[in-house]
PDB file of C-alpha atoms in Angstrom:
ATOM      1  CA  MET A 662     140.242 139.206 110.224  1.00 96.00           C
ATOM      2  CA  LYS A 663     140.794 140.347 106.642  1.00 96.00           C
ATOM      3  CA  ILE A 664     138.419 139.093 103.936  1.00 97.00           C
ATOM      4  CA  PHE A 665     139.348 138.946 100.244  1.00 97.00           C
ATOM      5  CA  ARG A 666     136.872 138.166  97.479  1.00 95.00           C
ATOM      6  CA  GLY A 667     138.893 136.063  95.060  1.00 95.00           C
ATOM      7  CA  ILE A 668     142.438 134.713  95.190  1.00 95.00           C
ATOM      8  CA  GLU A 669     143.610 137.313  92.679  1.00 93.00           C
ATOM      9  CA  THR A 670     142.730 140.140  95.115  1.00 94.00           C
ATOM     10  CA  TYR A 671     144.968 138.832  97.910  1.00 94.00           C
ATOM     11  CA  SER A 672     148.404 140.220  98.566  1.00 88.00           C
ATOM     12  CA  SER A 673     150.801 140.084 101.505  1.00 85.00           C
ATOM     13  CA  GLU A 674     154.473 140.729 102.023  1.00 83.00           C
ATOM     14  CA  ARG A 675     154.697 137.799 104.431  1.00 87.00           C
ATOM     15  CA  GLY A 676     154.557 134.133 103.508  1.00 92.00           C
ATOM     16  CA  ALA A 677     151.297 132.294 104.074  1.00 96.00           C
ATOM     17  CA  CYS A 678     150.283 129.244 106.063  1.00 97.00           C
ATOM     18  CA  VAL A 679     147.264 128.028 104.101  1.00 96.00           C
ATOM     19  CA  THR A 680     144.323 125.721 104.547  1.00 95.00           C
ATOM     20  CA  THR A 681     141.627 125.225 101.936  1.00 92.00           C
ATOM     21  CA  GLY A 682     138.127 123.751 101.821  1.00 89.00           C
ATOM     22  CA  THR A 683     134.430 124.549 102.270  1.00 91.00           C
ATOM     23  CA  PHE A 684     134.415 124.444 106.096  1.00 93.00           C
ATOM     24  CA  ASP A 685     130.619 124.328 106.348  1.00 94.00           C
ATOM     25  CA  GLY A 686     129.683 124.487 110.026  1.00 95.00           C
ATOM     26  CA  VAL A 687     133.132 125.558 111.252  1.00 96.00           C
ATOM     27  CA  HIS A 688     132.776 122.580 113.612  1.00 94.00           C
ATOM     28  CA  ILE A 689     135.176 121.111 116.164  1.00 91.00           C
ATOM     29  CA  GLY A 690     137.087 119.148 113.510  1.00 87.00           C
ATOM     30  CA  HIS A 691     137.527 122.289 111.421  1.00 91.00           C
ATOM     31  CA  ARG A 692     138.716 124.201 114.474  1.00 92.00           C
ATOM     32  CA  LYS A 693     141.466 121.661 115.070  1.00 88.00           C
ATOM     33  CA  ILE A 694     142.801 122.403 111.603  1.00 90.00           C
ATOM     34  CA  ILE A 695     142.477 126.171 112.083  1.00 94.00           C
ATOM     35  CA  SER A 696     144.164 126.038 115.491  1.00 94.00           C
ATOM     36  CA  LYS A 697     147.109 124.179 113.982  1.00 92.00           C
ATOM     37  CA  LEU A 698     147.195 126.697 111.134  1.00 95.00           C
ATOM     38  CA  ASN A 699     147.252 129.668 113.507  1.00 97.00           C
ATOM     39  CA  ASP A 700     149.983 128.149 115.692  1.00 96.00           C
ATOM     40  CA  MET A 701     152.148 127.379 112.697  1.00 95.00           C
ATOM     41  CA  ALA A 702     151.664 130.849 111.217  1.00 96.00           C
ATOM     42  CA  GLU A 703     152.545 132.566 114.486  1.00 96.00           C
ATOM     43  CA  SER A 704     155.675 130.488 115.070  1.00 96.00           C
ATOM     44  CA  ASN A 705     156.906 131.219 111.534  1.00 95.00           C
ATOM     45  CA  ASN A 706     155.856 134.898 111.403  1.00 95.00           C
ATOM     46  CA  MET A 707     153.444 134.209 108.555  1.00 96.00           C
ATOM     47  CA  GLU A 708     149.826 134.961 107.711  1.00 96.00           C
ATOM     48  CA  SER A 709     147.240 132.296 108.540  1.00 97.00           C
ATOM     49  CA  VAL A 710     145.134 132.092 105.386  1.00 98.00           C
ATOM     50  CA  MET A 711     142.003 130.091 104.577  1.00 97.00           C
ATOM     51  CA  VAL A 712     140.878 129.654 100.988  1.00 97.00           C
ATOM     52  CA  THR A 713     137.190 128.777 100.893  1.00 96.00           C
ATOM     53  CA  PHE A 714     134.548 128.899  98.172  1.00 95.00           C
ATOM     54  CA  ASP A 715     131.191 130.424  97.333  1.00 94.00           C
ATOM     55  CA  PRO A 716     128.862 129.059  96.163  1.00 92.00           C
ATOM     56  CA  HIS A 717     129.323 125.577  97.591  1.00 90.00           C
ATOM     57  CA  PRO A 718     131.040 123.417  94.910  1.00 89.00           C
ATOM     58  CA  ARG A 719     128.194 120.897  94.827  1.00 87.00           C
ATOM     59  CA  ARG A 720     125.787 123.655  93.774  1.00 87.00           C
ATOM     60  CA  VAL A 721     127.889 124.256  90.676  1.00 89.00           C
ATOM     61  CA  LEU A 722     128.935 120.699  89.858  1.00 86.00           C
ATOM     62  CA  PHE A 723     125.508 119.118  90.383  1.00 85.00           C
ATOM     63  CA  PRO A 724     122.963 121.887  89.670  1.00 82.00           C
ATOM     64  CA  ASP A 725     120.135 119.420  89.051  1.00 80.00           C
ATOM     65  CA  GLN A 726     120.501 117.850  92.470  1.00 74.00           C
ATOM     66  CA  THR A 727     118.180 119.249  95.083  1.00 68.00           C
ATOM     67  CA  GLY A 728     118.322 118.889  98.824  1.00 72.00           C
ATOM     68  CA  LEU A 729     121.780 120.206  99.625  1.00 79.00           C
ATOM     69  CA  GLN A 730     121.435 122.554 102.548  1.00 90.00           C
ATOM     70  CA  LEU A 731     124.249 124.190 104.451  1.00 94.00           C
ATOM     71  CA  ILE A 732     124.856 124.596 108.154  1.00 97.00           C
ATOM     72  CA  ASN A 733     126.006 128.195 107.664  1.00 96.00           C
ATOM     73  CA  THR A 734     125.306 130.960 105.223  1.00 95.00           C
ATOM     74  CA  LEU A 735     128.471 132.637 103.955  1.00 95.00           C
ATOM     75  CA  GLU A 736     127.939 135.541 106.350  1.00 95.00           C
ATOM     76  CA  GLU A 737     127.505 133.180 109.301  1.00 96.00           C
ATOM     77  CA  LYS A 738     130.609 131.233 108.327  1.00 97.00           C
ATOM     78  CA  LEU A 739     132.680 134.390 108.173  1.00 97.00           C
ATOM     79  CA  ASP A 740     131.419 135.452 111.614  1.00 96.00           C
ATOM     80  CA  LEU A 741     132.389 132.066 113.039  1.00 97.00           C
ATOM     81  CA  LEU A 742     135.793 132.128 111.375  1.00 98.00           C
ATOM     82  CA  GLU A 743     136.533 135.516 112.877  1.00 97.00           C
ATOM     83  CA  SER A 744     136.140 133.975 116.333  1.00 95.00           C
ATOM     84  CA  THR A 745     138.876 131.412 115.548  1.00 97.00           C
ATOM     85  CA  GLY A 746     141.625 134.020 115.336  1.00 96.00           C
ATOM     86  CA  ILE A 747     142.519 133.287 111.716  1.00 97.00           C
ATOM     87  CA  SER A 748     144.081 136.357 110.108  1.00 96.00           C
ATOM     88  CA  THR A 749     142.819 136.104 106.522  1.00 97.00           C
ATOM     89  CA  VAL A 750     139.962 134.432 104.640  1.00 98.00           C
ATOM     90  CA  ILE A 751     139.872 134.340 100.853  1.00 98.00           C
ATOM     91  CA  VAL A 752     136.391 133.622  99.492  1.00 98.00           C
ATOM     92  CA  HIS A 753     137.005 132.451  95.940  1.00 97.00           C
ATOM     93  CA  PRO A 754     134.130 132.235  93.439  1.00 96.00           C
ATOM     94  CA  PHE A 755     133.485 128.613  92.552  1.00 94.00           C
ATOM     95  CA  THR A 756     132.479 128.404  88.895  1.00 94.00           C
ATOM     96  CA  MET A 757     132.334 125.595  86.362  1.00 93.00           C
ATOM     97  CA  GLU A 758     135.452 127.019  84.738  1.00 94.00           C
ATOM     98  CA  PHE A 759     137.279 127.045  88.072  1.00 92.00           C
ATOM     99  CA  SER A 760     136.193 123.448  88.717  1.00 89.00           C
ATOM    100  CA  ARG A 761     138.261 122.383  85.687  1.00 91.00           C
ATOM    101  CA  THR A 762     141.470 123.684  87.264  1.00 91.00           C
ATOM    102  CA  SER A 763     143.904 120.817  87.694  1.00 90.00           C
ATOM    103  CA  ALA A 764     145.436 120.071  91.072  1.00 88.00           C
ATOM    104  CA  LEU A 765     148.864 121.092  89.752  1.00 90.00           C
ATOM    105  CA  ILE A 766     147.700 124.492  88.508  1.00 92.00           C
ATOM    106  CA  TYR A 767     145.667 125.120  91.658  1.00 92.00           C
ATOM    107  CA  VAL A 768     148.689 124.501  93.870  1.00 93.00           C
ATOM    108  CA  ARG A 769     151.386 126.083  91.699  1.00 94.00           C
ATOM    109  CA  ASP A 770     149.640 129.055  90.095  1.00 95.00           C
ATOM    110  CA  LEU A 771     147.082 129.985  92.727  1.00 94.00           C
ATOM    111  CA  LEU A 772     148.281 128.876  96.163  1.00 95.00           C
ATOM    112  CA  VAL A 773     152.042 129.220  95.676  1.00 95.00           C
ATOM    113  CA  ASN A 774     152.401 132.017  93.125  1.00 95.00           C
ATOM    114  CA  ARG A 775     149.329 134.093  94.000  1.00 94.00           C
ATOM    115  CA  VAL A 776     148.876 133.539  97.731  1.00 96.00           C
ATOM    116  CA  GLY A 777     152.525 132.971  98.574  1.00 96.00           C
ATOM    117  CA  MET A 778     151.941 129.653 100.330  1.00 96.00           C
ATOM    118  CA  LYS A 779     154.898 128.334 102.302  1.00 96.00           C
ATOM    119  CA  LYS A 780     153.012 125.820 104.431  1.00 96.00           C
ATOM    120  CA  LEU A 781     149.771 123.915 103.816  1.00 94.00           C
ATOM    121  CA  VAL A 782     147.665 122.485 106.648  1.00 92.00           C
ATOM    122  CA  ILE A 783     144.934 120.022 105.631  1.00 85.00           C
ATOM    123  CA  GLY A 784     142.827 117.187 106.973  1.00 76.00           C
ATOM    124  CA  TYR A 785     143.885 113.644 106.194  1.00 64.00           C
ATOM    125  CA  ASP A 786     141.120 113.033 103.626  1.00 65.00           C
ATOM    126  CA  HIS A 787     141.364 116.315 101.719  1.00 70.00           C
ATOM    127  CA  GLN A 788     140.873 116.154  97.942  1.00 69.00           C
ATOM    128  CA  PHE A 789     140.972 119.039  95.500  1.00 71.00           C
ATOM    129  CA  GLY A 790     141.336 120.082  91.865  1.00 70.00           C
ATOM    130  CA  LYS A 791     139.603 118.837  88.730  1.00 68.00           C
ATOM    131  CA  ASN A 792     137.603 115.675  89.452  1.00 66.00           C
ATOM    132  CA  ARG A 793     139.057 115.787  92.993  1.00 67.00           C
ATOM    133  CA  GLU A 794     142.279 114.388  91.544  1.00 70.00           C
ATOM    134  CA  GLY A 795     144.508 116.090  94.116  1.00 68.00           C
ATOM    135  CA  SER A 796     145.429 114.086  97.206  1.00 78.00           C
ATOM    136  CA  ILE A 797     147.861 114.154 100.108  1.00 81.00           C
ATOM    137  CA  ASP A 798     150.245 111.974  98.108  1.00 84.00           C
ATOM    138  CA  GLN A 799     150.304 114.419  95.210  1.00 86.00           C
ATOM    139  CA  LEU A 800     150.825 117.321  97.606  1.00 88.00           C
ATOM    140  CA  ARG A 801     153.858 115.574  99.069  1.00 89.00           C
ATOM    141  CA  GLU A 802     155.252 115.237  95.541  1.00 91.00           C
ATOM    142  CA  LEU A 803     154.599 118.899  94.691  1.00 92.00           C
ATOM    143  CA  ALA A 804     155.899 120.345  97.971  1.00 93.00           C
ATOM    144  CA  PRO A 805     159.664 120.136  97.235  1.00 96.00           C
ATOM    145  CA  LEU A 806     159.128 121.278  93.637  1.00 95.00           C
ATOM    146  CA  PHE A 807     157.420 124.509  94.689  1.00 95.00           C
ATOM    147  CA  ASN A 808     159.100 125.096  98.018  1.00 95.00           C
ATOM    148  CA  PHE A 809     156.273 124.559 100.498  1.00 95.00           C
ATOM    149  CA  GLU A 810     155.650 122.153 103.348  1.00 95.00           C
ATOM    150  CA  VAL A 811     152.587 119.980 103.943  1.00 92.00           C
ATOM    151  CA  ASP A 812     151.252 119.403 107.449  1.00 90.00           C
ATOM    152  CA  GLU A 813     148.541 116.760 107.507  1.00 83.00           C
ATOM    153  CA  ILE A 814     146.111 116.509 110.426  1.00 79.00           C
ATOM    154  CA  PRO A 815     146.153 112.753 111.085  1.00 71.00           C
ATOM    155  CA  ALA A 816     142.976 110.701 110.923  1.00 63.00           C
ATOM    156  CA  GLN A 817     142.874 109.942 114.633  1.00 57.00           C
ATOM    157  CA  GLU A 818     142.947 113.615 115.623  1.00 60.00           C
ATOM    158  CA  ILE A 819     139.748 114.309 113.683  1.00 55.00           C
ATOM    159  CA  ASP A 820     138.082 110.904 113.939  1.00 55.00           C
ATOM    160  CA  ASP A 821     138.476 110.835 117.719  1.00 49.00           C
ATOM    161  CA  VAL A 822     135.649 113.353 117.884  1.00 49.00           C
ATOM    162  CA  ASN A 823     133.803 111.598 115.036  1.00 55.00           C
ATOM    163  CA  ILE A 824     132.637 114.748 113.305  1.00 73.00           C
ATOM    164  CA  SER A 825     131.621 115.658 109.787  1.00 82.00           C
ATOM    165  CA  SER A 826     129.407 118.355 108.306  1.00 88.00           C
ATOM    166  CA  THR A 827     127.221 115.611 106.846  1.00 88.00           C
ATOM    167  CA  LYS A 828     126.681 114.086 110.277  1.00 91.00           C
ATOM    168  CA  ILE A 829     125.703 117.484 111.693  1.00 95.00           C
ATOM    169  CA  ARG A 830     123.216 118.093 108.890  1.00 94.00           C
ATOM    170  CA  HIS A 831     121.655 114.684 109.552  1.00 94.00           C
ATOM    171  CA  ALA A 832     121.283 115.474 113.264  1.00 96.00           C
ATOM    172  CA  LEU A 833     119.583 118.787 112.471  1.00 97.00           C
ATOM    173  CA  ARG A 834     117.180 117.156 110.022  1.00 96.00           C
ATOM    174  CA  GLU A 835     116.229 114.767 112.823  1.00 96.00           C
ATOM    175  CA  GLY A 836     115.758 117.645 115.268  1.00 97.00           C
ATOM    176  CA  ASP A 837     118.651 116.415 117.387  1.00 97.00           C
ATOM    177  CA  VAL A 838     120.130 119.843 118.051  1.00 97.00           C
ATOM    178  CA  HIS A 839     121.808 118.575 121.229  1.00 96.00           C
ATOM    179  CA  SER A 840     124.049 116.249 119.197  1.00 95.00           C
ATOM    180  CA  ALA A 841     124.541 118.839 116.460  1.00 97.00           C
ATOM    181  CA  ASN A 842     125.668 121.406 119.037  1.00 97.00           C
ATOM    182  CA  SER A 843     128.108 118.956 120.592  1.00 94.00           C
ATOM    183  CA  TYR A 844     129.692 118.379 117.168  1.00 94.00           C
ATOM    184  CA  LEU A 845     129.730 122.070 116.287  1.00 96.00           C
ATOM    185  CA  GLY A 846     131.181 123.285 119.573  1.00 95.00           C
ATOM    186  CA  TYR A 847     128.537 126.027 119.690  1.00 97.00           C
ATOM    187  CA  ASP A 848     124.746 126.253 119.519  1.00 98.00           C
ATOM    188  CA  PHE A 849     123.419 125.954 115.977  1.00 98.00           C
ATOM    189  CA  TYR A 850     121.719 129.167 114.944  1.00 98.00           C
ATOM    190  CA  ILE A 851     119.715 130.798 112.197  1.00 97.00           C
ATOM    191  CA  THR A 852     119.659 134.446 111.182  1.00 96.00           C
ATOM    192  CA  GLY A 853     116.930 136.330 109.392  1.00 96.00           C
ATOM    193  CA  LYS A 854     114.444 139.183 109.411  1.00 96.00           C
ATOM    194  CA  VAL A 855     111.287 139.488 111.496  1.00 96.00           C
ATOM    195  CA  VAL A 856     108.215 139.626 109.247  1.00 94.00           C
ATOM    196  CA  LYS A 857     104.477 139.786 109.797  1.00 86.00           C
ATOM    197  CA  GLY A 858     102.702 136.460 110.170  1.00 77.00           C
ATOM    198  CA  GLN A 859      99.131 135.374 110.864  1.00 72.00           C
ATOM    199  CA  SER A 860      99.217 136.916 114.393  1.00 66.00           C
ATOM    200  CA  ARG A 861      97.631 133.771 115.856  1.00 72.00           C
ATOM    201  CA  GLY A 862     100.069 133.816 118.765  1.00 64.00           C
ATOM    202  CA  HIS A 863      98.684 137.095 120.115  1.00 66.00           C
ATOM    203  CA  GLY A 864      95.235 135.575 120.442  1.00 59.00           C
ATOM    204  CA  LEU A 865      96.677 132.592 122.290  1.00 73.00           C
ATOM    205  CA  GLY A 866      98.656 134.699 124.756  1.00 74.00           C
ATOM    206  CA  PHE A 867     101.963 133.706 123.140  1.00 87.00           C
ATOM    207  CA  PRO A 868     102.848 136.418 120.595  1.00 88.00           C
ATOM    208  CA  THR A 869     105.451 135.214 118.123  1.00 91.00           C
ATOM    209  CA  ALA A 870     107.982 136.788 115.804  1.00 93.00           C
ATOM    210  CA  ASN A 871     107.989 135.162 112.383  1.00 94.00           C
ATOM    211  CA  ILE A 872     111.485 134.790 110.943  1.00 97.00           C
ATOM    212  CA  LEU A 873     112.202 135.028 107.240  1.00 96.00           C
ATOM    213  CA  ILE A 874     115.269 132.955 106.391  1.00 94.00           C
ATOM    214  CA  GLU A 875     116.699 134.815 103.421  1.00 86.00           C
ATOM    215  CA  SER A 876     118.944 132.001 102.159  1.00 88.00           C
ATOM    216  CA  SER A 877     117.182 129.029 100.586  1.00 87.00           C
ATOM    217  CA  GLU A 878     120.355 126.983 101.187  1.00 90.00           C
ATOM    218  CA  LYS A 879     120.247 127.330 104.979  1.00 95.00           C
ATOM    219  CA  ILE A 880     119.319 124.110 106.742  1.00 96.00           C
ATOM    220  CA  ILE A 881     116.336 124.310 109.094  1.00 96.00           C
ATOM    221  CA  PRO A 882     115.957 121.774 111.924  1.00 97.00           C
ATOM    222  CA  ALA A 883     113.089 119.280 111.930  1.00 97.00           C
ATOM    223  CA  GLN A 884     109.592 120.499 112.669  1.00 96.00           C
ATOM    224  CA  GLY A 885     108.852 120.877 116.346  1.00 97.00           C
ATOM    225  CA  VAL A 886     109.146 123.094 119.420  1.00 97.00           C
ATOM    226  CA  TYR A 887     112.582 124.178 120.651  1.00 98.00           C
ATOM    227  CA  ALA A 888     114.128 125.980 123.603  1.00 98.00           C
ATOM    228  CA  VAL A 889     116.085 128.863 122.062  1.00 98.00           C
ATOM    229  CA  GLU A 890     118.068 131.967 122.829  1.00 98.00           C
ATOM    230  CA  VAL A 891     117.398 135.065 120.766  1.00 98.00           C
ATOM    231  CA  VAL A 892     119.787 137.910 119.987  1.00 97.00           C
ATOM    232  CA  LEU A 893     118.377 141.266 118.880  1.00 96.00           C
ATOM    233  CA  GLU A 894     119.808 144.773 118.718  1.00 92.00           C
ATOM    234  CA  SER A 895     118.355 145.368 122.187  1.00 90.00           C
ATOM    235  CA  GLY A 896     119.933 142.332 123.815  1.00 94.00           C
ATOM    236  CA  ARG A 897     119.729 138.606 124.440  1.00 96.00           C
ATOM    237  CA  PHE A 898     116.485 136.880 125.408  1.00 97.00           C
ATOM    238  CA  LYS A 899     115.040 133.454 126.174  1.00 97.00           C
ATOM    239  CA  GLY A 900     112.270 131.982 124.107  1.00 97.00           C
ATOM    240  CA  MET A 901     110.592 128.977 122.560  1.00 97.00           C
ATOM    241  CA  ALA A 902     110.461 128.469 118.827  1.00 97.00           C
ATOM    242  CA  ASN A 903     108.104 126.527 116.612  1.00 95.00           C
ATOM    243  CA  ILE A 904     109.051 125.175 113.214  1.00 96.00           C
ATOM    244  CA  GLY A 905     106.148 123.750 111.301  1.00 92.00           C
ATOM    245  CA  VAL A 906     102.811 124.246 109.584  1.00 89.00           C
ATOM    246  CA  ASN A 907     100.545 124.913 112.603  1.00 81.00           C
ATOM    247  CA  PRO A 908      98.327 121.854 111.913  1.00 77.00           C
ATOM    248  CA  THR A 909      95.729 122.831 114.526  1.00 77.00           C
ATOM    249  CA  PHE A 910      94.706 125.715 112.255  1.00 75.00           C
ATOM    250  CA  GLY A 911      94.502 123.860 108.947  1.00 70.00           C
ATOM    251  CA  GLU A 912      96.053 121.296 106.663  1.00 62.00           C
ATOM    252  CA  GLU A 913      97.568 123.472 103.924  1.00 62.00           C
ATOM    253  CA  ASN A 914      99.726 125.924 105.877  1.00 73.00           C
ATOM    254  CA  GLU A 915     103.256 126.651 104.658  1.00 85.00           C
ATOM    255  CA  GLN A 916     106.112 125.921 107.030  1.00 91.00           C
ATOM    256  CA  THR A 917     107.070 128.849 109.228  1.00 92.00           C
ATOM    257  CA  VAL A 918     109.802 129.566 111.744  1.00 96.00           C
ATOM    258  CA  GLU A 919     108.480 131.600 114.663  1.00 95.00           C
ATOM    259  CA  VAL A 920     109.566 132.363 118.194  1.00 96.00           C
ATOM    260  CA  ASN A 921     107.805 133.464 121.346  1.00 96.00           C
ATOM    261  CA  ILE A 922     110.326 135.727 123.087  1.00 96.00           C
ATOM    262  CA  PHE A 923     109.792 135.723 126.850  1.00 95.00           C
ATOM    263  CA  ASP A 924     109.217 139.024 128.677  1.00 92.00           C
ATOM    264  CA  PHE A 925     109.458 141.030 125.465  1.00 92.00           C
ATOM    265  CA  ASN A 926     106.973 143.419 123.844  1.00 88.00           C
ATOM    266  CA  ASP A 927     109.011 145.624 121.476  1.00 89.00           C
ATOM    267  CA  ASP A 928     108.085 146.143 117.829  1.00 89.00           C
ATOM    268  CA  ILE A 929     110.806 144.344 115.878  1.00 92.00           C
ATOM    269  CA  TYR A 930     109.214 143.997 112.436  1.00 92.00           C
ATOM    270  CA  GLY A 931     111.922 144.328 109.802  1.00 94.00           C
ATOM    271  CA  LYS A 932     114.715 143.862 112.346  1.00 95.00           C
ATOM    272  CA  SER A 933     117.512 141.313 112.148  1.00 96.00           C
ATOM    273  CA  ILE A 934     117.317 138.374 114.518  1.00 97.00           C
ATOM    274  CA  ARG A 935     119.600 135.518 115.483  1.00 97.00           C
ATOM    275  CA  MET A 936     118.136 132.426 117.136  1.00 98.00           C
ATOM    276  CA  SER A 937     120.277 129.732 118.744  1.00 98.00           C
ATOM    277  CA  PHE A 938     118.808 126.273 119.342  1.00 98.00           C
ATOM    278  CA  ARG A 939     119.427 124.623 122.708  1.00 98.00           C
ATOM    279  CA  LYS A 940     117.083 121.613 122.762  1.00 97.00           C
ATOM    280  CA  ARG A 941     114.074 120.153 120.975  1.00 97.00           C
ATOM    281  CA  ILE A 942     111.145 119.879 123.369  1.00 97.00           C
ATOM    282  CA  ARG A 943     108.692 117.944 121.220  1.00 96.00           C
ATOM    283  CA  SER A 944     107.498 117.339 117.686  1.00 94.00           C
ATOM    284  CA  GLU A 945     104.754 119.470 116.183  1.00 89.00           C
ATOM    285  CA  MET A 946     101.287 118.217 117.105  1.00 88.00           C
ATOM    286  CA  ARG A 947      97.703 118.761 115.988  1.00 87.00           C
ATOM    287  CA  PHE A 948      95.307 119.545 118.823  1.00 87.00           C
ATOM    288  CA  ASP A 949      91.543 119.042 118.844  1.00 83.00           C
ATOM    289  CA  ASN A 950      90.907 122.579 120.055  1.00 85.00           C
ATOM    290  CA  VAL A 951      92.661 125.819 120.912  1.00 86.00           C
ATOM    291  CA  ASP A 952      92.395 125.274 124.680  1.00 88.00           C
ATOM    292  CA  GLU A 953      94.461 122.089 124.411  1.00 89.00           C
ATOM    293  CA  LEU A 954      97.036 123.970 122.364  1.00 90.00           C
ATOM    294  CA  ILE A 955      97.284 126.768 124.942  1.00 90.00           C
ATOM    295  CA  GLN A 956      97.734 124.265 127.767  1.00 93.00           C
ATOM    296  CA  GLN A 957     100.522 122.516 125.858  1.00 92.00           C
ATOM    297  CA  MET A 958     102.230 125.840 125.126  1.00 92.00           C
ATOM    298  CA  GLN A 959     102.144 126.693 128.813  1.00 95.00           C
ATOM    299  CA  ASN A 960     103.804 123.349 129.546  1.00 96.00           C
ATOM    300  CA  ASP A 961     106.340 123.987 126.776  1.00 95.00           C
ATOM    301  CA  LYS A 962     107.228 127.341 128.310  1.00 96.00           C
ATOM    302  CA  LYS A 963     107.837 125.795 131.711  1.00 97.00           C
ATOM    303  CA  GLU A 964     110.116 123.173 130.204  1.00 97.00           C
ATOM    304  CA  THR A 965     111.922 125.810 128.119  1.00 97.00           C
ATOM    305  CA  LEU A 966     112.601 127.957 131.184  1.00 97.00           C
ATOM    306  CA  SER A 967     113.951 124.899 132.989  1.00 97.00           C
ATOM    307  CA  ILE A 968     116.277 124.084 130.068  1.00 96.00           C
ATOM    308  CA  LEU A 969     117.525 127.656 129.749  1.00 96.00           C
ATOM    309  CA  ALA A 970     117.870 128.295 133.482  1.00 90.00           C
TER     310      ALA A 970
END
């Protein structure tokens, strides 16, 4: 998969089958669009090209709004897109100036003249351009003028699976990773670096790796204990993760993301880690004493092993 940073950097001698949007989550609905794009490109001997944006448009258009979190970081999204078989991804900088680009100029000057678009594949509800003025109806009007075809993914094809990035984010905030994973078509995951924590887990017999999530925009599932799979340089491992403030040890702790990796004793401080969520076992709890906490963690491990078996 080829990656271009900005529409102006892209060039190809072949025509392009294009789709455009944010594609946060690269979920099952997105993959239907990408699959159609790839098939169309192959049958017409063209490039399959996605135009996506960074940062997320809402970050630029509504900078005072807080709370927007994304299913994927840009790096994660690109990794997921590579697995779809798409040939080219253009990551275009989304700025306030770019947001003022009219739908006509976006289609004519950027997609047609710059990218060489011959076919456009979009979802039925796609909107684009200044103030989201562009619509499927306008695209159908522009297509014959600028010599491209529009292929719309009908509502029923996407709505049959009832998926949206917003719905996935809501499921994750509720800790319902099972539903989120079913919408995504893969296990939701986080990536980060292993950093030193309070080392409480060692004293409890459950040493944990604390994960620093480097992107403040990355959504983190609800507080609680989860059955997870961990990928490190040395391989893939089973584990149980805790997201929360460790209330048994005080009231003012900051939220942490930590994982007890089963049958693992290597020093991984400073290493990259990827953690995929399979199921939420329980919410975070405050225990009256450490012995109760240890007993619950032993029960959590048994349930985790059963889930991951």
